[in-house]
PDB file of C-alpha atoms in Angstrom:
ATOM      1  CA  LYS U   7    -186.862 -29.222  48.658  1.00  0.00           C
ATOM      2  CA  ALA U   8    -189.763 -31.639  48.264  1.00  0.00           C
ATOM      3  CA  SER U   9    -190.385 -32.473  51.932  1.00  0.00           C
ATOM      4  CA  ARG U  10    -191.273 -29.810  54.475  1.00  0.00           C
ATOM      5  CA  SER U  11    -190.626 -32.163  57.381  1.00  0.00           C
ATOM      6  CA  ASP U  12    -187.144 -33.064  56.085  1.00  0.00           C
ATOM      7  CA  ARG U  13    -186.394 -29.414  55.387  1.00  0.00           C
ATOM      8  CA  ALA U  14    -187.469 -28.396  58.896  1.00  0.00           C
ATOM      9  CA  PHE U  15    -185.249 -31.126  60.367  1.00  0.00           C
ATOM     10  CA  LEU U  16    -182.283 -29.967  58.302  1.00  0.00           C
ATOM     11  CA  LEU U  17    -182.733 -26.358  59.424  1.00  0.00           C
ATOM     12  CA  ALA U  18    -183.086 -27.359  63.070  1.00  0.00           C
ATOM     13  CA  LYS U  19    -180.322 -29.982  63.194  1.00  0.00           C
ATOM     14  CA  ASP U  20    -177.638 -28.613  60.897  1.00  0.00           C
ATOM     15  CA  PHE U  21    -178.299 -24.869  60.898  1.00  0.00           C
ATOM     16  CA  ASN U  22    -179.612 -24.404  64.445  1.00  0.00           C
ATOM     17  CA  PHE U  23    -182.833 -22.711  63.339  1.00  0.00           C
ATOM     18  CA  LYS U  24    -185.623 -22.711  65.902  1.00  0.00           C
ATOM     19  CA  ILE U  25    -188.583 -24.453  64.256  1.00  0.00           C
ATOM     20  CA  THR U  26    -191.941 -23.384  65.682  1.00  0.00           C
ATOM     21  CA  SER U  27    -195.364 -24.990  65.412  1.00  0.00           C
ATOM     22  CA  SER U  28    -196.403 -22.276  62.947  1.00  0.00           C
ATOM     23  CA  LEU U  29    -194.605 -24.146  60.164  1.00  0.00           C
ATOM     24  CA  THR U  30    -197.330 -25.587  57.960  1.00  0.00           C
ATOM     25  CA  TRP U  31    -197.015 -29.230  57.029  1.00  0.00           C
ATOM     26  CA  LEU U  32    -198.160 -29.342  53.393  1.00  0.00           C
ATOM     27  CA  ASP U  33    -198.178 -27.055  50.372  1.00  0.00           C
ATOM     28  CA  THR U  34    -201.613 -25.424  50.166  1.00  0.00           C
ATOM     29  CA  GLU U  35    -201.653 -25.473  46.380  1.00  0.00           C
ATOM     30  CA  LYS U  36    -200.960 -29.206  46.281  1.00  0.00           C
ATOM     31  CA  ILE U  37    -203.795 -29.818  48.758  1.00  0.00           C
ATOM     32  CA  LYS U  38    -206.162 -27.949  46.425  1.00  0.00           C
ATOM     33  CA  GLN U  39    -205.114 -30.214  43.543  1.00  0.00           C
ATOM     34  CA  LEU U  40    -205.896 -33.491  45.330  1.00  0.00           C
ATOM     35  CA  ALA U  41    -208.553 -35.497  43.518  1.00  0.00           C
ATOM     36  CA  LEU U  42    -211.975 -36.266  44.966  1.00  0.00           C
ATOM     37  CA  PHE U  43    -213.806 -39.549  44.380  1.00  0.00           C
ATOM     38  CA  SER U  44    -217.123 -41.240  45.154  1.00  0.00           C
ATOM     39  CA  ILE U  45    -217.448 -44.066  47.657  1.00  0.00           C
ATOM     40  CA  ASN U  46    -219.833 -45.728  45.202  1.00  0.00           C
ATOM     41  CA  ASP U  47    -216.805 -46.644  43.093  1.00  0.00           C
ATOM     42  CA  PHE U  48    -215.543 -48.967  45.841  1.00  0.00           C
ATOM     43  CA  ILE U  49    -218.538 -51.145  46.653  1.00  0.00           C
ATOM     44  CA  GLY U  50    -217.370 -54.542  47.913  1.00  0.00           C
ATOM     45  CA  SER U  51    -213.885 -53.377  48.890  1.00  0.00           C
ATOM     46  CA  ILE U  52    -211.643 -54.374  51.775  1.00  0.00           C
ATOM     47  CA  ALA U  53    -210.398 -51.337  53.720  1.00  0.00           C
ATOM     48  CA  LEU U  54    -208.206 -50.277  56.591  1.00  0.00           C
ATOM     49  CA  GLY U  55    -209.567 -47.914  59.237  1.00  0.00           C
ATOM     50  CA  GLY U  56    -208.290 -45.100  61.422  1.00  0.00           C
ATOM     51  CA  VAL U  57    -210.016 -42.830  63.929  1.00  0.00           C
ATOM     52  CA  ASP U  58    -209.282 -39.756  65.995  1.00  0.00           C
ATOM     53  CA  LEU U  59    -211.787 -39.745  68.835  1.00  0.00           C
ATOM     54  CA  ALA U  60    -213.073 -36.708  70.721  1.00  0.00           C
ATOM     55  CA  ILE U  61    -216.110 -36.046  72.884  1.00  0.00           C
ATOM     56  CA  THR U  62    -216.454 -32.293  73.327  1.00  0.00           C
ATOM     57  CA  THR U  63    -215.000 -29.292  71.472  1.00  0.00           C
ATOM     58  CA  ASP U  64    -212.874 -31.067  68.853  1.00  0.00           C
ATOM     59  CA  LEU U  65    -214.112 -32.942  65.840  1.00  0.00           C
ATOM     60  CA  CYS U  66    -214.376 -36.707  65.904  1.00  0.00           C
ATOM     61  CA  SER U  67    -212.960 -38.201  62.724  1.00  0.00           C
ATOM     62  CA  ALA U  68    -213.093 -41.683  61.161  1.00  0.00           C
ATOM     63  CA  LYS U  69    -211.504 -42.878  57.944  1.00  0.00           C
ATOM     64  CA  ILE U  70    -211.076 -45.873  55.709  1.00  0.00           C
ATOM     65  CA  LEU U  71    -208.227 -46.393  53.259  1.00  0.00           C
ATOM     66  CA  MET U  72    -208.861 -48.340  50.058  1.00  0.00           C
ATOM     67  CA  LEU U  73    -206.824 -49.314  47.020  1.00  0.00           C
ATOM     68  CA  ASN U  74    -207.683 -49.585  43.352  1.00  0.00           C
ATOM     69  CA  PRO U  75    -205.728 -52.336  41.541  1.00  0.00           C
ATOM     70  CA  ALA U  76    -205.750 -50.171  38.417  1.00  0.00           C
ATOM     71  CA  ASP U  77    -203.476 -47.491  39.908  1.00  0.00           C
ATOM     72  CA  LYS U  78    -201.099 -46.750  42.782  1.00  0.00           C
ATOM     73  CA  ASN U  79    -203.318 -44.256  44.559  1.00  0.00           C
ATOM     74  CA  LYS U  80    -204.786 -44.495  48.030  1.00  0.00           C
ATOM     75  CA  TYR U  81    -208.451 -43.614  48.400  1.00  0.00           C
ATOM     76  CA  ILE U  82    -209.584 -42.080  51.696  1.00  0.00           C
ATOM     77  CA  HIS U  83    -213.245 -41.997  52.701  1.00  0.00           C
ATOM     78  CA  SER U  84    -214.207 -40.105  55.870  1.00  0.00           C
ATOM     79  CA  MET U  85    -216.934 -39.110  58.271  1.00  0.00           C
ATOM     80  CA  TYR U  86    -216.880 -36.467  61.012  1.00  0.00           C
ATOM     81  CA  TRP U  87    -218.947 -35.790  64.122  1.00  0.00           C
ATOM     82  CA  ILE U  88    -219.348 -32.603  66.163  1.00  0.00           C
ATOM     83  CA  PRO U  89    -221.521 -31.811  69.220  1.00  0.00           C
ATOM     84  CA  GLU U  90    -224.387 -29.393  68.704  1.00  0.00           C
ATOM     85  CA  GLY U  91    -223.225 -27.550  71.831  1.00  0.00           C
ATOM     86  CA  LYS U  92    -219.894 -26.810  70.148  1.00  0.00           C
ATOM     87  CA  LEU U  93    -221.651 -24.985  67.309  1.00  0.00           C
ATOM     88  CA  GLU U  94    -223.625 -22.883  69.783  1.00  0.00           C
ATOM     89  CA  LYS U  95    -220.609 -21.841  71.875  1.00  0.00           C
ATOM     90  CA  PHE U  96    -217.808 -21.490  69.314  1.00  0.00           C
ATOM     91  CA  ASP U  97    -217.781 -19.957  65.854  1.00  0.00           C
ATOM     92  CA  ASP U  98    -214.946 -21.316  63.717  1.00  0.00           C
ATOM     93  CA  SER U  99    -216.158 -19.793  60.453  1.00  0.00           C
ATOM     94  CA  ALA U 100    -213.270 -17.296  60.476  1.00  0.00           C
ATOM     95  CA  ASP U 101    -210.935 -20.298  60.329  1.00  0.00           C
ATOM     96  CA  GLY U 102    -212.706 -21.797  57.325  1.00  0.00           C
ATOM     97  CA  ALA U 103    -215.175 -24.105  59.080  1.00  0.00           C
ATOM     98  CA  LYS U 104    -218.503 -24.629  57.302  1.00  0.00           C
ATOM     99  CA  TYR U 105    -220.071 -27.104  59.719  1.00  0.00           C
ATOM    100  CA  LYS U 106    -223.727 -26.528  58.862  1.00  0.00           C
ATOM    101  CA  GLU U 107    -223.040 -26.588  55.120  1.00  0.00           C
ATOM    102  CA  TRP U 108    -220.923 -29.719  55.474  1.00  0.00           C
ATOM    103  CA  ALA U 109    -223.633 -31.364  57.582  1.00  0.00           C
ATOM    104  CA  LYS U 110    -226.237 -30.608  54.920  1.00  0.00           C
ATOM    105  CA  ASP U 111    -224.014 -32.291  52.321  1.00  0.00           C
ATOM    106  CA  GLY U 112    -223.466 -35.357  54.509  1.00  0.00           C
ATOM    107  CA  TYR U 113    -219.773 -34.843  55.290  1.00  0.00           C
ATOM    108  CA  ILE U 114    -220.231 -34.340  59.037  1.00  0.00           C
ATOM    109  CA  ARG U 115    -222.892 -35.348  61.563  1.00  0.00           C
ATOM    110  CA  ILE U 116    -224.066 -32.888  64.196  1.00  0.00           C
ATOM    111  CA  VAL U 117    -225.007 -34.776  67.349  1.00  0.00           C
ATOM    112  CA  GLU U 118    -227.300 -33.546  70.099  1.00  0.00           C
ATOM    113  CA  GLY U 119    -225.876 -32.223  73.350  1.00  0.00           C
ATOM    114  CA  ASN U 120    -222.326 -31.337  74.276  1.00  0.00           C
ATOM    115  CA  GLU U 121    -220.413 -34.528  73.517  1.00  0.00           C
ATOM    116  CA  VAL U 122    -220.059 -37.227  70.891  1.00  0.00           C
ATOM    117  CA  ASP U 123    -220.978 -40.787  71.789  1.00  0.00           C
ATOM    118  CA  VAL U 124    -217.952 -42.511  70.231  1.00  0.00           C
ATOM    119  CA  SER U 125    -219.869 -45.764  69.865  1.00  0.00           C
ATOM    120  CA  GLU U 126    -221.607 -43.978  66.962  1.00  0.00           C
ATOM    121  CA  VAL U 127    -218.256 -43.977  65.179  1.00  0.00           C
ATOM    122  CA  ALA U 128    -218.254 -47.777  65.353  1.00  0.00           C
ATOM    123  CA  ASP U 129    -221.821 -47.701  63.992  1.00  0.00           C
ATOM    124  CA  TRP U 130    -220.496 -45.844  60.948  1.00  0.00           C
ATOM    125  CA  TYR U 131    -218.135 -48.733  60.162  1.00  0.00           C
ATOM    126  CA  ALA U 132    -221.132 -51.058  60.375  1.00  0.00           C
ATOM    127  CA  GLU U 133    -223.000 -48.744  57.977  1.00  0.00           C
ATOM    128  CA  LEU U 134    -220.180 -49.154  55.457  1.00  0.00           C
ATOM    129  CA  VAL U 135    -220.740 -52.905  55.523  1.00  0.00           C
ATOM    130  CA  ARG U 136    -224.496 -52.550  55.246  1.00  0.00           C
ATOM    131  CA  ASP U 137    -224.639 -49.831  52.576  1.00  0.00           C
ATOM    132  CA  TYR U 138    -221.505 -50.490  50.484  1.00  0.00           C
ATOM    133  CA  ASP U 139    -220.319 -53.997  51.426  1.00  0.00           C
ATOM    134  CA  ILE U 140    -217.037 -52.381  52.580  1.00  0.00           C
ATOM    135  CA  ARG U 141    -215.441 -54.113  55.558  1.00  0.00           C
ATOM    136  CA  THR U 142    -212.343 -53.047  57.451  1.00  0.00           C
ATOM    137  CA  TYR U 143    -209.510 -55.498  58.027  1.00  0.00           C
ATOM    138  CA  VAL U 144    -208.061 -53.569  61.010  1.00  0.00           C
ATOM    139  CA  THR U 145    -208.930 -50.132  62.413  1.00  0.00           C
ATOM    140  CA  GLY U 146    -206.410 -48.054  64.331  1.00  0.00           C
ATOM    141  CA  TYR U 147    -207.471 -45.843  67.225  1.00  0.00           C
ATOM    142  CA  ASP U 148    -205.798 -43.474  69.642  1.00  0.00           C
ATOM    143  CA  GLN U 149    -206.085 -44.267  73.331  1.00  0.00           C
ATOM    144  CA  ARG U 150    -208.150 -41.232  74.350  1.00  0.00           C
ATOM    145  CA  PHE U 151    -211.899 -41.760  74.860  1.00  0.00           C
ATOM    146  CA  ALA U 152    -211.672 -45.178  73.203  1.00  0.00           C
ATOM    147  CA  LYS U 153    -213.482 -47.491  75.672  1.00  0.00           C
ATOM    148  CA  ASP U 154    -217.001 -47.256  74.230  1.00  0.00           C
ATOM    149  CA  PHE U 155    -215.663 -47.283  70.682  1.00  0.00           C
ATOM    150  CA  ILE U 156    -213.713 -50.503  71.244  1.00  0.00           C
ATOM    151  CA  LYS U 157    -216.654 -52.165  72.955  1.00  0.00           C
ATOM    152  CA  ARG U 158    -219.005 -51.437  70.042  1.00  0.00           C
ATOM    153  CA  MET U 159    -216.402 -52.467  67.459  1.00  0.00           C
ATOM    154  CA  ASP U 160    -215.985 -55.780  69.309  1.00  0.00           C
ATOM    155  CA  GLU U 161    -219.750 -56.287  69.214  1.00  0.00           C
ATOM    156  CA  TYR U 162    -219.666 -55.901  65.434  1.00  0.00           C
ATOM    157  CA  GLY U 163    -216.700 -58.261  65.143  1.00  0.00           C
ATOM    158  CA  PHE U 164    -214.288 -55.614  63.827  1.00  0.00           C
ATOM    159  CA  GLU U 165    -210.575 -55.867  64.577  1.00  0.00           C
ATOM    160  CA  THR U 166    -208.975 -52.824  66.221  1.00  0.00           C
ATOM    161  CA  GLU U 167    -205.452 -51.861  67.231  1.00  0.00           C
ATOM    162  CA  MET U 168    -204.172 -49.051  69.432  1.00  0.00           C
ATOM    163  CA  ILE U 169    -201.902 -46.389  67.984  1.00  0.00           C
ATOM    164  CA  TYR U 170    -200.156 -44.173  70.497  1.00  0.00           C
ATOM    165  CA  GLN U 171    -200.221 -40.613  69.223  1.00  0.00           C
ATOM    166  CA  ASN U 172    -196.645 -39.652  70.003  1.00  0.00           C
ATOM    167  CA  ARG U 173    -193.669 -38.712  67.852  1.00  0.00           C
ATOM    168  CA  PHE U 174    -192.099 -42.156  68.037  1.00  0.00           C
ATOM    169  CA  VAL U 175    -195.140 -43.817  66.488  1.00  0.00           C
ATOM    170  CA  LEU U 176    -196.453 -41.083  64.185  1.00  0.00           C
ATOM    171  CA  THR U 177    -193.219 -40.014  62.469  1.00  0.00           C
ATOM    172  CA  ASN U 178    -193.042 -42.726  59.805  1.00  0.00           C
ATOM    173  CA  PRO U 179    -196.724 -42.724  58.783  1.00  0.00           C
ATOM    174  CA  MET U 180    -196.731 -38.923  58.728  1.00  0.00           C
ATOM    175  CA  LYS U 181    -193.706 -38.829  56.417  1.00  0.00           C
ATOM    176  CA  LEU U 182    -195.242 -41.497  54.178  1.00  0.00           C
ATOM    177  CA  ALA U 183    -198.524 -39.574  53.957  1.00  0.00           C
ATOM    178  CA  GLU U 184    -196.619 -36.373  53.183  1.00  0.00           C
ATOM    179  CA  ALA U 185    -194.673 -37.999  50.358  1.00  0.00           C
ATOM    180  CA  GLU U 186    -197.757 -39.536  48.749  1.00  0.00           C
ATOM    181  CA  ILE U 187    -199.890 -36.404  49.106  1.00  0.00           C
ATOM    182  CA  ASP U 188    -197.032 -34.383  47.599  1.00  0.00           C
ATOM    183  CA  ALA U 189    -196.947 -36.842  44.685  1.00  0.00           C
ATOM    184  CA  GLY U 190    -200.733 -36.557  44.150  1.00  0.00           C
ATOM    185  CA  MET U 191    -201.243 -40.224  45.048  1.00  0.00           C
ATOM    186  CA  VAL U 192    -204.002 -39.712  47.636  1.00  0.00           C
ATOM    187  CA  CYS U 193    -207.656 -39.129  46.750  1.00  0.00           C
ATOM    188  CA  PHE U 194    -210.356 -38.005  49.172  1.00  0.00           C
ATOM    189  CA  SER U 195    -214.142 -38.168  49.301  1.00  0.00           C
ATOM    190  CA  ASN U 196    -214.656 -35.519  52.006  1.00  0.00           C
ATOM    191  CA  PRO U 197    -213.624 -31.836  51.669  1.00  0.00           C
ATOM    192  CA  ILE U 198    -213.241 -31.555  55.451  1.00  0.00           C
ATOM    193  CA  ASP U 199    -210.129 -33.702  55.042  1.00  0.00           C
ATOM    194  CA  LEU U 200    -208.588 -31.054  52.808  1.00  0.00           C
ATOM    195  CA  TRP U 201    -209.481 -28.344  55.326  1.00  0.00           C
ATOM    196  CA  CYS U 202    -207.831 -30.285  58.161  1.00  0.00           C
ATOM    197  CA  LEU U 203    -204.703 -30.885  56.061  1.00  0.00           C
ATOM    198  CA  SER U 204    -204.405 -27.172  55.302  1.00  0.00           C
ATOM    199  CA  ASN U 205    -204.713 -26.425  59.040  1.00  0.00           C
ATOM    200  CA  THR U 206    -201.916 -28.769  60.090  1.00  0.00           C
ATOM    201  CA  ALA U 207    -198.548 -27.558  61.303  1.00  0.00           C
ATOM    202  CA  ILE U 208    -195.551 -29.747  62.051  1.00  0.00           C
ATOM    203  CA  GLN U 209    -193.409 -30.075  65.139  1.00  0.00           C
ATOM    204  CA  VAL U 210    -189.853 -31.300  64.535  1.00  0.00           C
ATOM    205  CA  TRP U 211    -187.327 -32.745  66.977  1.00  0.00           C
ATOM    206  CA  ASP U 212    -183.574 -32.760  66.472  1.00  0.00           C
ATOM    207  CA  THR U 213    -183.825 -36.557  66.394  1.00  0.00           C
ATOM    208  CA  GLY U 214    -185.775 -36.352  63.144  1.00  0.00           C
ATOM    209  CA  HIS U 215    -189.111 -37.223  64.759  1.00  0.00           C
ATOM    210  CA  VAL U 216    -192.171 -35.222  63.734  1.00  0.00           C
ATOM    211  CA  MET U 217    -195.769 -34.799  64.864  1.00  0.00           C
ATOM    212  CA  PRO U 218    -198.805 -32.944  63.539  1.00  0.00           C
ATOM    213  CA  VAL U 219    -199.845 -29.982  65.681  1.00  0.00           C
ATOM    214  CA  LYS U 220    -202.367 -27.181  65.493  1.00  0.00           C
ATOM    215  CA  ILE U 221    -201.270 -23.823  64.144  1.00  0.00           C
ATOM    216  CA  LYS U 222    -200.349 -21.706  67.132  1.00  0.00           C
ATOM    217  CA  ASN U 223    -203.125 -19.476  68.534  1.00  0.00           C
ATOM    218  CA  ARG U 224    -205.700 -20.752  66.002  1.00  0.00           C
ATOM    219  CA  PRO U 225    -207.830 -23.299  67.938  1.00  0.00           C
ATOM    220  CA  GLY U 226    -210.579 -23.117  65.312  1.00  0.00           C
ATOM    221  CA  LYS U 227    -208.300 -24.659  62.697  1.00  0.00           C
ATOM    222  CA  LYS U 228    -208.989 -28.317  63.445  1.00  0.00           C
ATOM    223  CA  ILE U 229    -206.544 -31.088  62.543  1.00  0.00           C
ATOM    224  CA  ASP U 230    -208.530 -34.137  63.694  1.00  0.00           C
ATOM    225  CA  GLY U 231    -208.868 -35.325  60.110  1.00  0.00           C
ATOM    226  CA  THR U 232    -205.097 -35.258  59.737  1.00  0.00           C
ATOM    227  CA  LEU U 233    -204.651 -37.364  62.869  1.00  0.00           C
ATOM    228  CA  SER U 234    -207.095 -40.019  61.663  1.00  0.00           C
ATOM    229  CA  LEU U 235    -205.297 -40.024  58.298  1.00  0.00           C
ATOM    230  CA  ILE U 236    -201.940 -40.654  59.965  1.00  0.00           C
ATOM    231  CA  ASP U 237    -203.546 -43.384  62.104  1.00  0.00           C
ATOM    232  CA  VAL U 238    -204.823 -45.208  59.038  1.00  0.00           C
ATOM    233  CA  TYR U 239    -201.433 -44.810  57.355  1.00  0.00           C
ATOM    234  CA  GLU U 240    -199.800 -46.434  60.369  1.00  0.00           C
ATOM    235  CA  ILE U 241    -202.227 -49.353  60.102  1.00  0.00           C
ATOM    236  CA  TYR U 242    -201.319 -49.565  56.400  1.00  0.00           C
ATOM    237  CA  ARG U 243    -197.625 -49.747  57.321  1.00  0.00           C
ATOM    238  CA  ARG U 244    -198.248 -52.504  59.864  1.00  0.00           C
ATOM    239  CA  TYR U 245    -200.454 -54.638  57.624  1.00  0.00           C
ATOM    240  CA  LYS U 246    -199.254 -53.718  54.142  1.00  0.00           C
ATOM    241  CA  SER U 247    -198.369 -57.249  53.035  1.00  0.00           C
ATOM    242  CA  ASP U 248    -201.671 -58.786  54.124  1.00  0.00           C
ATOM    243  CA  PHE U 249    -203.665 -55.863  52.749  1.00  0.00           C
ATOM    244  CA  MET U 250    -201.969 -55.974  49.361  1.00  0.00           C
ATOM    245  CA  GLN U 251    -202.664 -59.698  49.046  1.00  0.00           C
ATOM    246  CA  MET U 252    -206.365 -59.029  49.626  1.00  0.00           C
ATOM    247  CA  GLN U 253    -206.512 -56.771  46.564  1.00  0.00           C
ATOM    248  CA  SER U 254    -205.953 -59.566  44.041  1.00  0.00           C
TER     249      SER U 254
END
């Protein structure tokens, strides 16, 4: 009853229901209730990173995950990038996108031309060090479009690790994120994250594996923020012991 991914698996495996990609991942009302926080509350923190890279029509999304020793919550701070050419050619406002408003408020950066230079994503991690004394321990990235990102991260001295975006890798971090979001244990600093979460559907295999997917026939409902969230959750799973020790 509590987990949509587990429920979808049960219906598909034991009751032979055909589960389509139109099945939304999270409860919309619970997404609306997630708390927002300010990055200024975490100056001097150690973080974990996760990115979903894109160069043309999709969003480019970067995240850090931080902990507060005073509670059990995870705190997610994000930035997004989108090409100016995308805004001129496609109007996603019917799907809830508010790119110009979000850009004005500093939640997304509109870059000139028709593609995002992913090395600018690495620059954002350097900005976190410069402006907030927040440094990432390890940042996870998907393999697409990653060459320039990795090169710039290496120049800054940041550790990175590849995360293959397939069902075998993403199932466990996706289920962990679902459970903690459902329990109200995840706080966000960027409303675009909440929009991406509400856009995310789930694909289920009869093996129990799951993956985030776009809602069918709604390309304007972006899920890039969900993918970067699952990436950073996978990095958390891989480095949990080390990361927890750094909090004391």
